[in-house]
Every structure is written in structure tokens, then in C-alpha cells.
Amino acid sequence: MKTNLKIVFATVSALSLAACGEEWGTEAGSWVDEGGFGNPTMNNTMVQTGQMVIDLNARFAEQVPTMVNFAFDSAVLDDEARAVLRRQADWIKQFPEVRFRVYGHTDLVGSAAYNEALGRRRAEAVVSYLVSQGISRSRLEALVSKGLTQPLIVTPEPERRNRRTVTEVSGFVQRHPTVMDGKYARIIYREYVASATEAPPSNETTISQISDAGGG
């Protein structure tokens, strides 16, 4: 009987050693590292300190038109552009912790120097309108003109789709208490957090309350 038990124990031990494979003799939990343990920590730190805005920028682009277009050789906002910018302003107001940058673009007609200046005027027009809608100028970062260097449609002819500005999330307001407190998820999923809160009690009068009160 003892011999049989020794055989069983030896078999179990052998199977256990085989299961361990290359990890036999290494520190417990070392498999979690996988050679890149520092990268998740680094990414999390970057998110918490406001250096990563990929999630918010993706949501901004999904929920709001990010571009407005202009007439040829013009930085004047038409009715369609102002309507888009009002939607942008409404979205921006929901996230007081976030900063934005406006990029100005032109089509390929004209010189590079002229179009760089024109792209900047278009970006300035957009920023001015957003400020008129209640957005703090301090949250709208340095204006950047791309001029004619990034056309959507490559053509030497006048092209309205290239004459545009693009608004993007660029970072977080420095020293904002929500960001510095590490509540990044609360910023990203604010509406989900709000929807999960308990509904206030109803003030409706019940039938039993009416009966107790009397009257007729």
C-alpha cells in the first residue's frame, strides 16, 4: 500500500513539474511581467497627468462635426459653419477640464506663404466664434496653420473641402482639480456616471395618501 502511495505522489509531482515548464524555479507571479510591465504603468501615468487624449478626441470626432469649410480666399464663417461651431461649443462646455486646438487649412491655389496666413485667419475666426459661445479663450490652444500642406483632395483647382478648419482635443487644463485628482475615467464617461446615479424620490401623491387625507 505504501509503495502504491509513493508511486502516486511521484506521478503527481512529475505532472506538477511538467506543468510549470520554464517557470520552475522563477519568482512567483513573474509571468505577469511579460517583459513590458513598465509600459502599462507609463501609459496610466500619462493618462492621469493629462498627456493622453486619444479617447476624448475620438469621442469628440464621433459625436460632433470637427470641420467647417470656407469660401475661396475667405476666412468668413457662413451659416453652416456657425451651426457646426455651436455644436462644438456645446460639447466643449461639457468638459471644462479639456483644451482644444484649431488647425487652419487651405486648398492648393496660391503661394505657400499666403495660404499659411489664410489658414491662420480661418483658425482665428473659429476660435473667436467659440469664445463668443462661452468657451474660455485660455482653453483654446495656440492656433496652427497647415496652409496647403494637408489637402483632403489633391487637386490644383479650387476645392472647398480643402478650405477648412479642424478642431481637436489637445490636452487638459493644467492644475484642474478633477484631472489632478486622478478622476480621468469620470471625465471620459461623465454621462455614464450621471446615468448610474440614483433617481430622486418622486413627489407624486399616492392613492393611499389621498384616501388618508379625506375630502371628496
Tab-separated table of N, CA, C and O in Angstrom, residues 77 122-133 137 140 143:
chain	number	residue	atom	x	y	z
A	77	LEU	N	-17.055	83.041	-41.663
A	77	LEU	CA	-17.892	81.891	-41.306
A	77	LEU	C	-19.288	82.079	-41.876
A	77	LEU	O	-19.953	83.093	-41.605
A	122	ARG	N	-8.375	81.708	-40.745
A	122	ARG	CA	-9.540	80.821	-40.611
A	122	ARG	C	-9.597	80.207	-39.209
A	122	ARG	O	-10.667	80.131	-38.593
A	123	ALA	N	-8.443	79.788	-38.707
A	123	ALA	CA	-8.413	79.238	-37.358
A	123	ALA	C	-8.801	80.307	-36.334
A	123	ALA	O	-9.531	80.031	-35.378
A	124	GLU	N	-8.322	81.523	-36.521
A	124	GLU	CA	-8.663	82.612	-35.603
A	124	GLU	C	-10.153	82.915	-35.636
A	124	GLU	O	-10.760	83.230	-34.595
A	125	ALA	N	-10.761	82.820	-36.819
A	125	ALA	CA	-12.199	83.066	-36.926
A	125	ALA	C	-12.983	82.028	-36.138
A	125	ALA	O	-13.969	82.346	-35.452
A	126	VAL	N	-12.550	80.781	-36.201
A	126	VAL	CA	-13.224	79.711	-35.465
A	126	VAL	C	-13.065	79.907	-33.964
A	126	VAL	O	-14.034	79.802	-33.195
A	127	VAL	N	-11.863	80.212	-33.531
A	127	VAL	CA	-11.627	80.427	-32.105
A	127	VAL	C	-12.463	81.591	-31.591
A	127	VAL	O	-13.072	81.513	-30.518
A	128	SER	N	-12.501	82.675	-32.332
A	128	SER	CA	-13.292	83.840	-31.912
A	128	SER	C	-14.768	83.488	-31.768
A	128	SER	O	-15.434	83.930	-30.821
A	129	TYR	N	-15.270	82.656	-32.686
A	129	TYR	CA	-16.686	82.287	-32.592
A	129	TYR	C	-16.929	81.376	-31.396
A	129	TYR	O	-17.939	81.517	-30.687
A	130	LEU	N	-16.025	80.448	-31.141
A	130	LEU	CA	-16.177	79.575	-29.972
A	130	LEU	C	-16.139	80.396	-28.682
A	130	LEU	O	-16.900	80.118	-27.748
A	131	VAL	N	-15.279	81.394	-28.639
A	131	VAL	CA	-15.234	82.276	-27.461
A	131	VAL	C	-16.559	83.018	-27.306
A	131	VAL	O	-17.072	83.178	-26.190
A	132	SER	N	-17.152	83.441	-28.430
A	132	SER	CA	-18.444	84.137	-28.363
A	132	SER	C	-19.559	83.237	-27.853
A	132	SER	O	-20.594	83.721	-27.382
A	133	GLN	N	-19.342	81.908	-27.921
A	133	GLN	CA	-20.331	80.954	-27.436
A	133	GLN	C	-20.077	80.537	-25.984
A	133	GLN	O	-20.711	79.611	-25.483
A	137	ARG	N	-11.106	81.561	-23.680
A	137	ARG	CA	-10.012	81.638	-24.655
A	137	ARG	C	-8.787	80.856	-24.175
A	137	ARG	O	-8.014	80.337	-25.000
A	140	LEU	N	-8.461	77.314	-25.531
A	140	LEU	CA	-8.263	77.132	-26.965
A	140	LEU	C	-6.792	77.416	-27.251
A	140	LEU	O	-6.360	78.565	-27.258
A	143	LEU	N	-3.063	78.627	-32.086
A	143	LEU	CA	-3.617	78.319	-33.389
A	143	LEU	C	-2.515	77.824	-34.316
A	143	LEU	O	-1.399	78.329	-34.319
